[in-house]
mmCIF file of C-alpha atoms and ligand atoms in Angstrom:
data_model
loop_
_atom_site.group_PDB
_atom_site.id
_atom_site.type_symbol
_atom_site.label_atom_id
_atom_site.label_comp_id
_atom_site.label_asym_id
_atom_site.label_seq_id
_atom_site.Cartn_x
_atom_site.Cartn_y
_atom_site.Cartn_z
ATOM 1 C CA MET A 1 2.898 -17.620 26.269
ATOM 2 C CA PRO A 2 0.913 -14.375 26.192
ATOM 3 C CA GLU A 3 -1.365 -14.121 23.171
ATOM 4 C CA LYS A 4 -0.324 -11.593 20.532
ATOM 5 C CA LEU A 5 -2.520 -8.510 20.739
ATOM 6 C CA THR A 6 -4.624 -7.597 17.733
ATOM 7 C CA LEU A 7 -3.829 -4.308 16.001
ATOM 8 C CA ILE A 8 -6.894 -2.687 17.559
ATOM 9 C CA GLU A 9 -6.014 -3.903 21.061
ATOM 10 C CA LYS A 10 -2.415 -2.739 20.734
ATOM 11 C CA TYR A 11 -3.291 0.788 19.594
ATOM 12 C CA ARG A 12 -6.668 1.040 21.323
ATOM 13 C CA GLU A 13 -5.893 4.415 22.947
ATOM 14 C CA HIS A 14 -5.296 5.968 19.511
ATOM 15 C CA LEU A 15 -8.316 4.431 17.775
ATOM 16 C CA PRO A 16 -12.041 5.237 17.822
ATOM 17 C CA VAL A 17 -13.078 2.068 19.683
ATOM 18 C CA THR A 18 -14.652 1.245 23.034
ATOM 19 C CA ASP A 19 -14.709 -1.900 25.170
ATOM 20 C CA LYS A 20 -17.932 -2.793 23.378
ATOM 21 C CA THR A 21 -16.451 -2.741 19.879
ATOM 22 C CA PRO A 22 -16.301 -6.347 18.661
ATOM 23 C CA ILE A 23 -12.826 -6.921 17.222
ATOM 24 C CA VAL A 24 -12.606 -8.623 13.840
ATOM 25 C CA SER A 25 -8.959 -9.551 13.316
ATOM 26 C CA LEU A 26 -6.882 -11.755 11.052
ATOM 27 C CA GLY A 27 -3.537 -11.005 12.712
ATOM 28 C CA GLU A 28 -2.891 -7.771 10.769
ATOM 29 C CA GLY A 29 -0.104 -5.273 11.500
ATOM 30 C CA GLY A 30 3.272 -5.766 13.156
ATOM 31 C CA THR A 31 4.912 -6.061 9.733
ATOM 32 C CA PRO A 32 8.728 -6.180 9.394
ATOM 33 C CA LEU A 33 10.835 -3.061 8.878
ATOM 34 C CA VAL A 34 13.743 -4.494 6.905
ATOM 35 C CA PRO A 35 17.002 -2.602 6.336
ATOM 36 C CA ALA A 36 18.301 -2.374 2.764
ATOM 37 C CA GLU A 37 21.750 -3.915 2.331
ATOM 38 C CA HIS A 38 22.721 -3.022 -1.224
ATOM 39 C CA LEU A 39 20.516 -0.254 -2.552
ATOM 40 C CA PRO A 40 22.129 2.695 -0.726
ATOM 41 C CA ALA A 41 25.572 1.987 -2.224
ATOM 42 C CA LEU A 42 24.083 1.201 -5.624
ATOM 43 C CA LEU A 43 22.271 4.526 -5.625
ATOM 44 C CA GLY A 44 25.440 6.354 -4.648
ATOM 45 C CA VAL A 45 24.403 7.200 -1.062
ATOM 46 C CA PRO A 46 26.145 4.389 0.860
ATOM 47 C CA LYS A 47 25.480 5.901 4.286
ATOM 48 C CA MET A 48 21.752 6.343 3.795
ATOM 49 C CA ARG A 49 19.817 4.301 6.373
ATOM 50 C CA LEU A 50 17.093 2.810 4.185
ATOM 51 C CA PHE A 51 14.288 0.611 5.509
ATOM 52 C CA PHE A 52 11.435 -1.155 3.805
ATOM 53 C CA LYS A 53 8.112 -1.436 5.609
ATOM 54 C CA LEU A 54 6.833 -4.736 4.282
ATOM 55 C CA GLU A 55 3.097 -4.239 4.237
ATOM 56 C CA GLY A 56 2.712 -7.141 1.829
ATOM 57 C CA LEU A 57 3.104 -9.401 4.860
ATOM 58 C CA ASN A 58 -0.314 -8.492 6.210
ATOM 59 C CA PRO A 59 -2.835 -11.362 6.211
ATOM 60 C CA THR A 60 -4.333 -10.628 2.796
ATOM 61 C CA GLY A 61 -1.060 -9.287 1.411
ATOM 62 C CA SER A 62 -1.493 -5.520 1.596
ATOM 63 C CA PHE A 63 -1.717 -2.598 4.038
ATOM 64 C CA LYS A 64 -5.468 -2.447 3.425
ATOM 65 C CA ASP A 65 -5.884 -4.953 6.285
ATOM 66 C CA ARG A 66 -4.919 -2.294 8.861
ATOM 67 C CA GLY A 67 -7.858 -0.150 7.893
ATOM 68 C CA MET A 68 -10.166 -3.058 7.221
ATOM 69 C CA THR A 69 -9.914 -4.593 10.705
ATOM 70 C CA LEU A 70 -11.255 -1.307 12.074
ATOM 71 C CA ALA A 71 -13.805 -0.645 9.300
ATOM 72 C CA ILE A 72 -15.311 -4.130 9.624
ATOM 73 C CA SER A 73 -15.200 -4.088 13.432
ATOM 74 C CA LYS A 74 -17.054 -0.759 13.469
ATOM 75 C CA ALA A 75 -19.536 -1.936 10.822
ATOM 76 C CA THR A 76 -20.260 -4.962 13.014
ATOM 77 C CA GLU A 77 -20.642 -2.766 16.083
ATOM 78 C CA ALA A 78 -23.113 -0.576 14.194
ATOM 79 C CA GLY A 79 -25.204 -3.626 13.267
ATOM 80 C CA SER A 80 -24.414 -3.496 9.552
ATOM 81 C CA ARG A 81 -25.207 -6.686 7.615
ATOM 82 C CA ALA A 82 -23.333 -5.932 4.393
ATOM 83 C CA VAL A 83 -20.335 -3.990 3.107
ATOM 84 C CA ILE A 84 -19.402 -2.784 -0.357
ATOM 85 C CA CYS A 85 -16.303 -1.392 -2.036
ATOM 86 C CA ALA A 86 -14.966 -0.347 -5.392
ATOM 87 C CA SER A 87 -11.464 -1.665 -5.733
ATOM 88 C CA THR A 88 -8.354 -1.873 -7.845
ATOM 89 C CA GLY A 89 -7.994 -5.242 -6.104
ATOM 90 C CA ASN A 90 -6.464 -5.103 -2.653
ATOM 91 C CA THR A 91 -9.380 -3.421 -0.929
ATOM 92 C CA SER A 92 -11.674 -6.121 -2.307
ATOM 93 C CA ALA A 93 -9.403 -8.926 -1.096
ATOM 94 C CA SER A 94 -9.176 -7.379 2.353
ATOM 95 C CA ALA A 95 -12.873 -6.482 2.616
ATOM 96 C CA ALA A 96 -13.916 -9.954 1.487
ATOM 97 C CA ALA A 97 -11.667 -11.656 4.048
ATOM 98 C CA PHE A 98 -12.663 -9.536 7.063
ATOM 99 C CA ALA A 99 -16.351 -9.423 6.083
ATOM 100 C CA GLY A 100 -16.327 -13.194 5.706
ATOM 101 C CA LYS A 101 -14.845 -13.612 9.152
ATOM 102 C CA ALA A 102 -17.410 -11.226 10.629
ATOM 103 C CA GLY A 103 -20.289 -12.957 8.862
ATOM 104 C CA LEU A 104 -21.145 -9.901 6.767
ATOM 105 C CA LYS A 105 -22.097 -9.977 3.127
ATOM 106 C CA CYS A 106 -19.493 -8.334 0.887
ATOM 107 C CA TYR A 107 -19.985 -6.775 -2.542
ATOM 108 C CA VAL A 108 -16.947 -5.792 -4.574
ATOM 109 C CA ILE A 109 -17.019 -3.708 -7.742
ATOM 110 C CA LEU A 110 -13.941 -4.035 -9.938
ATOM 111 C CA PRO A 111 -12.783 -2.277 -13.113
ATOM 112 C CA ALA A 112 -13.007 -5.110 -15.679
ATOM 113 C CA GLY A 113 -9.660 -6.486 -16.846
ATOM 114 C CA LYS A 114 -7.592 -4.117 -14.702
ATOM 115 C CA VAL A 115 -7.197 -6.073 -11.486
ATOM 116 C CA ALA A 116 -4.130 -8.262 -10.818
ATOM 117 C CA LEU A 117 -4.883 -11.974 -10.985
ATOM 118 C CA GLY A 118 -4.118 -12.871 -7.362
ATOM 119 C CA LYS A 119 -6.457 -10.212 -6.020
ATOM 120 C CA VAL A 120 -9.426 -11.476 -8.023
ATOM 121 C CA ALA A 121 -8.568 -15.001 -6.854
ATOM 122 C CA GLN A 122 -8.675 -13.817 -3.244
ATOM 123 C CA ALA A 123 -12.013 -12.034 -3.550
ATOM 124 C CA ILE A 124 -13.527 -15.121 -5.174
ATOM 125 C CA LEU A 125 -12.280 -17.527 -2.552
ATOM 126 C CA TYR A 126 -13.116 -15.338 0.445
ATOM 127 C CA GLY A 127 -16.669 -15.418 -0.863
ATOM 128 C CA ALA A 128 -17.451 -11.891 -2.025
ATOM 129 C CA LYS A 129 -20.160 -11.131 -4.558
ATOM 130 C CA ILE A 130 -18.050 -9.714 -7.399
ATOM 131 C CA VAL A 131 -19.200 -7.420 -10.185
ATOM 132 C CA GLN A 132 -16.899 -6.074 -12.890
ATOM 133 C CA VAL A 133 -17.749 -2.798 -14.605
ATOM 134 C CA ASN A 134 -16.617 -1.805 -18.059
ATOM 135 C CA GLY A 135 -15.062 1.345 -16.706
ATOM 136 C CA ASN A 136 -12.306 2.508 -14.389
ATOM 137 C CA PHE A 137 -11.963 2.593 -10.603
ATOM 138 C CA ASP A 138 -13.324 6.126 -10.295
ATOM 139 C CA GLN A 139 -16.551 5.137 -12.064
ATOM 140 C CA ALA A 140 -16.833 2.049 -9.867
ATOM 141 C CA LEU A 141 -16.447 4.185 -6.723
ATOM 142 C CA GLN A 142 -19.112 6.606 -7.942
ATOM 143 C CA LEU A 143 -21.531 3.684 -8.370
ATOM 144 C CA VAL A 144 -20.692 2.417 -4.895
ATOM 145 C CA ARG A 145 -21.451 5.842 -3.387
ATOM 146 C CA GLU A 146 -24.817 5.887 -5.174
ATOM 147 C CA VAL A 147 -25.825 2.367 -4.107
ATOM 148 C CA ALA A 148 -24.877 3.057 -0.489
ATOM 149 C CA GLU A 149 -27.142 6.110 -0.490
ATOM 150 C CA GLU A 150 -30.148 3.953 -1.324
ATOM 151 C CA TYR A 151 -29.416 0.865 0.752
ATOM 152 C CA ALA A 152 -28.117 0.129 4.241
ATOM 153 C CA ILE A 153 -24.718 -1.086 3.063
ATOM 154 C CA THR A 154 -21.482 0.156 4.632
ATOM 155 C CA ILE A 155 -18.830 1.481 2.234
ATOM 156 C CA VAL A 156 -15.389 0.177 3.187
ATOM 157 C CA ASN A 157 -13.340 2.171 0.690
ATOM 158 C CA SER A 158 -10.921 4.645 2.229
ATOM 159 C CA ILE A 159 -13.710 7.245 2.292
ATOM 160 C CA ASN A 160 -14.872 5.201 5.294
ATOM 161 C CA PRO A 161 -13.311 7.242 8.126
ATOM 162 C CA TYR A 162 -12.167 4.150 10.049
ATOM 163 C CA ARG A 163 -9.929 2.985 7.212
ATOM 164 C CA LEU A 164 -7.368 5.785 7.571
ATOM 165 C CA GLU A 165 -7.535 5.619 11.359
ATOM 166 C CA GLY A 166 -6.497 1.966 11.210
ATOM 167 C CA GLN A 167 -3.844 2.607 8.573
ATOM 168 C CA LYS A 168 -2.089 5.281 10.635
ATOM 169 C CA THR A 169 -0.844 2.502 12.949
ATOM 170 C CA ALA A 170 1.872 1.655 10.401
ATOM 171 C CA ALA A 171 3.564 5.003 11.083
ATOM 172 C CA ILE A 172 3.471 4.341 14.828
ATOM 173 C CA GLU A 173 5.080 0.934 14.268
ATOM 174 C CA ILE A 174 7.909 2.537 12.281
ATOM 175 C CA VAL A 175 8.627 5.020 15.078
ATOM 176 C CA GLU A 176 8.521 2.231 17.682
ATOM 177 C CA LYS A 177 10.953 0.115 15.663
ATOM 178 C CA LEU A 178 13.437 2.900 14.838
ATOM 179 C CA GLY A 179 13.113 4.670 18.170
ATOM 180 C CA ARG A 180 12.673 7.848 16.132
ATOM 181 C CA ALA A 181 10.841 9.034 13.025
ATOM 182 C CA PRO A 182 12.538 8.622 9.643
ATOM 183 C CA ASP A 183 13.703 11.800 7.908
ATOM 184 C CA PHE A 184 11.957 10.817 4.681
ATOM 185 C CA VAL A 185 9.043 8.547 3.869
ATOM 186 C CA PHE A 186 8.452 7.365 0.304
ATOM 187 C CA ILE A 187 5.034 5.958 -0.482
ATOM 188 C CA PRO A 188 2.870 5.250 -3.540
ATOM 189 C CA VAL A 189 -0.244 7.371 -4.064
ATOM 190 C CA GLY A 190 -3.443 6.021 -5.623
ATOM 191 C CA ASN A 191 -6.603 7.146 -3.904
ATOM 192 C CA ALA A 192 -4.225 9.094 -1.622
ATOM 193 C CA GLY A 193 -5.574 7.654 1.623
ATOM 194 C CA ASN A 194 -2.451 5.914 2.833
ATOM 195 C CA ILE A 195 -0.108 8.905 2.664
ATOM 196 C CA SER A 196 -2.749 10.847 4.590
ATOM 197 C CA ALA A 197 -2.981 8.073 7.188
ATOM 198 C CA TYR A 198 0.797 7.906 7.676
ATOM 199 C CA TRP A 199 0.935 11.645 8.183
ATOM 200 C CA ARG A 200 -1.750 11.375 10.872
ATOM 201 C CA GLY A 201 0.298 8.615 12.494
ATOM 202 C CA PHE A 202 3.545 10.578 12.516
ATOM 203 C CA LYS A 203 1.836 13.695 13.860
ATOM 204 C CA LEU A 204 0.303 11.584 16.610
ATOM 205 C CA CYS A 205 3.749 10.191 17.479
ATOM 206 C CA GLN A 206 5.232 13.643 17.790
ATOM 207 C CA ASP A 207 2.290 15.001 19.778
ATOM 208 C CA SER A 208 2.494 12.097 22.226
ATOM 209 C CA GLY A 209 6.261 12.462 22.642
ATOM 210 C CA MET A 210 7.218 9.206 20.885
ATOM 211 C CA CYS A 211 9.477 11.128 18.506
ATOM 212 C CA GLN A 212 11.047 14.552 18.281
ATOM 213 C CA HIS A 213 10.499 15.322 14.627
ATOM 214 C CA ARG A 214 8.247 14.301 11.760
ATOM 215 C CA PRO A 215 9.401 12.933 8.407
ATOM 216 C CA ARG A 216 9.081 14.647 5.051
ATOM 217 C CA MET A 217 6.376 12.779 3.137
ATOM 218 C CA PHE A 218 7.082 12.018 -0.525
ATOM 219 C CA GLY A 219 4.171 10.418 -2.384
ATOM 220 C CA PHE A 220 4.320 9.075 -5.927
ATOM 221 C CA GLU A 221 1.556 8.715 -8.459
ATOM 222 C CA ALA A 222 2.059 6.796 -11.695
ATOM 223 C CA GLU A 223 2.703 9.194 -14.559
ATOM 224 C CA GLY A 224 -0.392 8.054 -16.492
ATOM 225 C CA ALA A 225 -2.585 8.527 -13.412
ATOM 226 C CA ALA A 226 -0.994 11.607 -11.870
ATOM 227 C CA ALA A 227 -4.067 13.710 -11.181
ATOM 228 C CA ILE A 228 -2.651 15.461 -8.123
ATOM 229 C CA VAL A 229 0.623 16.294 -9.868
ATOM 230 C CA LYS A 230 -1.223 17.617 -12.908
ATOM 231 C CA GLY A 231 -3.780 19.433 -10.769
ATOM 232 C CA ALA A 232 -6.866 17.946 -12.445
ATOM 233 C CA PRO A 233 -8.720 14.606 -12.498
ATOM 234 C CA ILE A 234 -7.748 12.207 -15.275
ATOM 235 C CA SER A 235 -10.652 10.495 -17.023
ATOM 236 C CA ASN A 236 -8.639 7.612 -18.495
ATOM 237 C CA PRO A 237 -5.848 6.781 -16.059
ATOM 238 C CA GLU A 238 -3.341 4.236 -17.362
ATOM 239 C CA THR A 239 -0.441 2.469 -15.672
ATOM 240 C CA ILE A 240 0.978 -0.996 -15.225
ATOM 241 C CA ALA A 241 0.709 -0.340 -11.481
ATOM 242 C CA THR A 242 -2.990 -1.232 -11.292
ATOM 243 C CA ALA A 243 -3.342 -0.538 -7.550
ATOM 244 C CA ILE A 244 -2.691 3.162 -8.214
ATOM 245 C CA ARG A 245 -4.557 3.382 -11.519
ATOM 246 C CA ILE A 246 -6.859 6.088 -10.166
ATOM 247 C CA GLY A 247 -7.773 9.328 -11.903
ATOM 248 C CA ASN A 248 -9.593 11.217 -9.155
ATOM 249 C CA PRO A 249 -8.140 10.430 -5.711
ATOM 250 C CA ALA A 250 -10.695 10.505 -2.886
ATOM 251 C CA SER A 251 -8.221 11.846 -0.291
ATOM 252 C CA TRP A 252 -6.706 14.419 -2.651
ATOM 253 C CA GLN A 253 -6.893 17.369 -0.257
ATOM 254 C CA GLU A 254 -5.587 15.569 2.814
ATOM 255 C CA ALA A 255 -2.686 14.120 0.820
ATOM 256 C CA VAL A 256 -1.691 17.520 -0.552
ATOM 257 C CA LYS A 257 -1.840 18.848 2.993
ATOM 258 C CA ALA A 258 0.386 16.021 4.250
ATOM 259 C CA ALA A 259 2.979 16.740 1.580
ATOM 260 C CA HIS A 260 2.782 20.476 2.217
ATOM 261 C CA GLU A 261 2.857 20.399 6.034
ATOM 262 C CA SER A 262 5.761 17.958 6.047
ATOM 263 C CA ASN A 263 7.808 19.913 3.511
ATOM 264 C CA GLY A 264 7.466 16.951 1.149
ATOM 265 C CA GLN A 265 5.921 16.527 -2.260
ATOM 266 C CA ILE A 266 3.508 14.555 -4.413
ATOM 267 C CA ASP A 267 5.341 13.667 -7.609
ATOM 268 C CA SER A 268 5.044 11.014 -10.304
ATOM 269 C CA VAL A 269 7.134 8.197 -11.767
ATOM 270 C CA SER A 270 6.819 6.497 -15.150
ATOM 271 C CA ASP A 271 5.912 2.837 -15.682
ATOM 272 C CA LYS A 272 9.449 2.316 -16.917
ATOM 273 C CA GLU A 273 10.874 3.694 -13.661
ATOM 274 C CA ILE A 274 8.419 1.580 -11.671
ATOM 275 C CA LEU A 275 9.375 -1.641 -13.469
ATOM 276 C CA TYR A 276 13.074 -0.883 -13.010
ATOM 277 C CA ALA A 277 12.642 -0.363 -9.252
ATOM 278 C CA TYR A 278 10.389 -3.465 -9.044
ATOM 279 C CA GLN A 279 13.167 -5.664 -10.438
ATOM 280 C CA LEU A 280 15.988 -3.914 -8.592
ATOM 281 C CA VAL A 281 14.504 -4.441 -5.120
ATOM 282 C CA ALA A 282 13.783 -8.083 -5.927
ATOM 283 C CA HIS A 283 17.294 -8.779 -7.303
ATOM 284 C CA GLN A 284 19.223 -6.790 -4.729
ATOM 285 C CA GLU A 285 17.187 -7.045 -1.558
ATOM 286 C CA GLY A 286 15.141 -10.218 -2.001
ATOM 287 C CA ILE A 287 11.867 -8.340 -1.772
ATOM 288 C CA PHE A 288 8.992 -9.169 -4.091
ATOM 289 C CA CYS A 289 6.556 -6.266 -3.973
ATOM 290 C CA GLU A 290 3.761 -5.164 -6.269
ATOM 291 C CA PRO A 291 4.539 -2.793 -9.149
ATOM 292 C CA SER A 292 2.481 -0.140 -7.323
ATOM 293 C CA SER A 293 4.640 -0.520 -4.229
ATOM 294 C CA ALA A 294 7.765 -0.166 -6.367
ATOM 295 C CA ALA A 295 6.589 3.360 -7.205
ATOM 296 C CA ALA A 296 7.901 4.301 -3.737
ATOM 297 C CA ILE A 297 11.370 3.011 -4.626
ATOM 298 C CA ALA A 298 11.251 4.594 -8.084
ATOM 299 C CA GLY A 299 10.410 7.833 -6.288
ATOM 300 C CA LEU A 300 13.364 7.437 -3.936
ATOM 301 C CA ILE A 301 15.695 6.848 -6.899
ATOM 302 C CA LYS A 302 14.334 9.991 -8.548
ATOM 303 C CA LYS A 303 14.919 12.115 -5.447
ATOM 304 C CA VAL A 304 18.406 10.678 -4.854
ATOM 305 C CA LYS A 305 19.281 11.638 -8.426
ATOM 306 C CA ALA A 306 17.941 15.119 -7.766
ATOM 307 C CA GLY A 307 20.365 15.401 -4.841
ATOM 308 C CA LEU A 308 17.594 15.710 -2.294
ATOM 309 C CA ILE A 309 18.649 13.004 0.147
ATOM 310 C CA PRO A 310 21.413 13.939 2.613
ATOM 311 C CA GLU A 311 24.166 11.364 3.111
ATOM 312 C CA GLN A 312 23.116 9.877 6.439
ATOM 313 C CA ALA A 313 19.372 10.288 6.109
ATOM 314 C CA PHE A 314 16.935 7.814 7.687
ATOM 315 C CA VAL A 315 14.597 6.786 4.873
ATOM 316 C CA THR A 316 11.599 4.467 4.835
ATOM 317 C CA CYS A 317 9.951 3.118 1.697
ATOM 318 C CA VAL A 318 6.461 1.787 2.274
ATOM 319 C CA LEU A 319 6.072 -1.384 0.212
ATOM 320 C CA THR A 320 2.313 -1.543 0.203
ATOM 321 C CA GLY A 321 1.528 -4.938 -1.323
ATOM 322 C CA ASN A 322 2.868 -8.430 -1.959
ATOM 323 C CA GLY A 323 4.357 -9.187 -5.368
ATOM 324 C CA LEU A 324 2.643 -12.573 -5.501
ATOM 325 C CA LYS A 325 -0.625 -10.805 -6.149
ATOM 326 C CA ASP A 326 0.469 -9.888 -9.656
ATOM 327 C CA PRO A 327 2.331 -12.880 -11.112
ATOM 328 C CA ASP A 328 1.585 -11.730 -14.669
ATOM 329 C CA THR A 329 3.819 -8.662 -14.400
ATOM 330 C CA ALA A 330 6.683 -10.637 -12.837
ATOM 331 C CA ILE A 331 6.511 -13.283 -15.538
ATOM 332 C CA LYS A 332 6.295 -10.703 -18.307
ATOM 333 C CA VAL A 333 9.531 -9.005 -17.236
ATOM 334 C CA GLY A 334 11.540 -12.253 -17.034
ATOM 335 C CA GLU A 335 9.871 -14.940 -19.118
ATOM 336 C CA LYS A 336 12.204 -14.636 -22.115
ATOM 337 C CA GLU A 337 15.139 -15.691 -19.962
ATOM 338 C CA ILE A 338 13.738 -19.107 -19.056
ATOM 339 C CA ALA A 339 15.273 -21.861 -21.185
ATOM 340 C CA THR A 340 13.377 -25.067 -21.929
ATOM 341 C CA ILE A 341 15.655 -28.047 -22.615
ATOM 342 C CA GLU A 342 15.646 -31.793 -23.264
ATOM 343 C CA PRO A 343 16.432 -33.679 -20.014
ATOM 344 C CA THR A 344 20.145 -34.313 -20.635
ATOM 345 C CA LEU A 345 23.212 -33.187 -18.692
ATOM 346 C CA THR A 346 24.776 -31.673 -21.811
ATOM 347 C CA LYS A 347 21.742 -29.517 -22.463
ATOM 348 C CA LEU A 348 21.576 -28.448 -18.825
ATOM 349 C CA LYS A 349 25.251 -27.400 -18.820
ATOM 350 C CA GLU A 350 24.685 -25.431 -21.997
ATOM 351 C CA ALA A 351 21.624 -23.758 -20.551
ATOM 352 C CA ILE A 352 23.269 -22.631 -17.312
ATOM 353 C CA GLU A 353 26.502 -21.794 -19.125
ATOM 354 C CA LEU A 354 28.794 -24.040 -17.082
HETATM 355 C C1 LIG B 1 -4.338 0.705 -2.275
HETATM 356 C C2 LIG B 1 -2.918 0.558 -2.691
HETATM 357 C C3 LIG B 1 -2.088 1.663 -2.952
HETATM 358 C C4 LIG B 1 -2.585 3.064 -2.939
HETATM 359 O O1 LIG B 1 -2.984 3.510 -1.672
HETATM 360 P P1 LIG B 1 -3.944 4.783 -1.558
HETATM 361 O O2 LIG B 1 -4.310 4.850 -0.147
HETATM 362 O O3 LIG B 1 -5.106 4.470 -2.457
HETATM 363 O O4 LIG B 1 -3.177 5.944 -2.059
HETATM 364 C C5 LIG B 1 -0.766 1.438 -3.257
HETATM 365 N N1 LIG B 1 -0.259 0.197 -3.338
HETATM 366 C C6 LIG B 1 -1.019 -0.889 -3.094
HETATM 367 C C7 LIG B 1 -0.403 -2.239 -3.208
HETATM 368 C C8 LIG B 1 -2.371 -0.746 -2.767
HETATM 369 O O5 LIG B 1 -3.111 -1.831 -2.538
#
């Protein structure tokens, strides 16, 4: 059986690598594009062709692995001995895993108390040196920039140019799977790197003749962290969707350009809308994504309600991270409904209302 190619090998011609680049891989990419069965009818657009790109099935459970395989491979090629990132959680999990595999030291700086449980667990077990700051992500990233100016440590946040180059491969995969580009892409926006990366990927597909048209890009910030929508940085961003709890997005300009060039939009959704979409996609489609990922679905619901989605449109929602990373939020929304009973048949029948 032929060995499965790594992401870098598969898309080598589109990536800044040479034959000498050592490839650090954990089997990232090639994630499923799953059609929705029930949501289109439920939302009142039964003929919409809706697909979920399940990025939570990457090796560390988020799309960050696509960029990290390239960032860590290039850091290794350049002779770097250590990497550092500020993180709302998933970047730290991914950086720690790939750095560990490459034998690099990894420092992760987290906003204290604002990182989902599973992500901290990952960073610990993959062996990163973890520091929490009493501040938000934006302050953590500023510190990381300052440290990296003084010491020979490679930053692996999405300001590292290789991150977005790796992440653009997800757009290519979507075009390969559909045999065309979607008409609309819905995607959460935090630091705004991923929407920028997808746009690069779709432009590349069109330029290389893989598809005839490009999708309209619709990105969604959380209402309490909607700097781009409001047009100014937010000093105290707040949202239940911790992966997009960012008040001053690093890829602000490129994301605005992606929305503009594609005739799309950067908009926001409330925590209430996010939690509704989070539960809906789990109940109806069997998909457990992170609250941040559900912002993409909340955004789709918002635009369907606004009458923006034509009947037979091809739509892709990018579900950026795995729901298992944030068990606290899942339990909080459903805990009340769990009955605890004495171990008798009568009690069980009562409890399940038979
Ligand atoms: C990082 C992340 C985002 C936000 O992506 P940006 O590139 O920062 O906009 C969204 N969802 C999840 C699960 C993430 O890990």
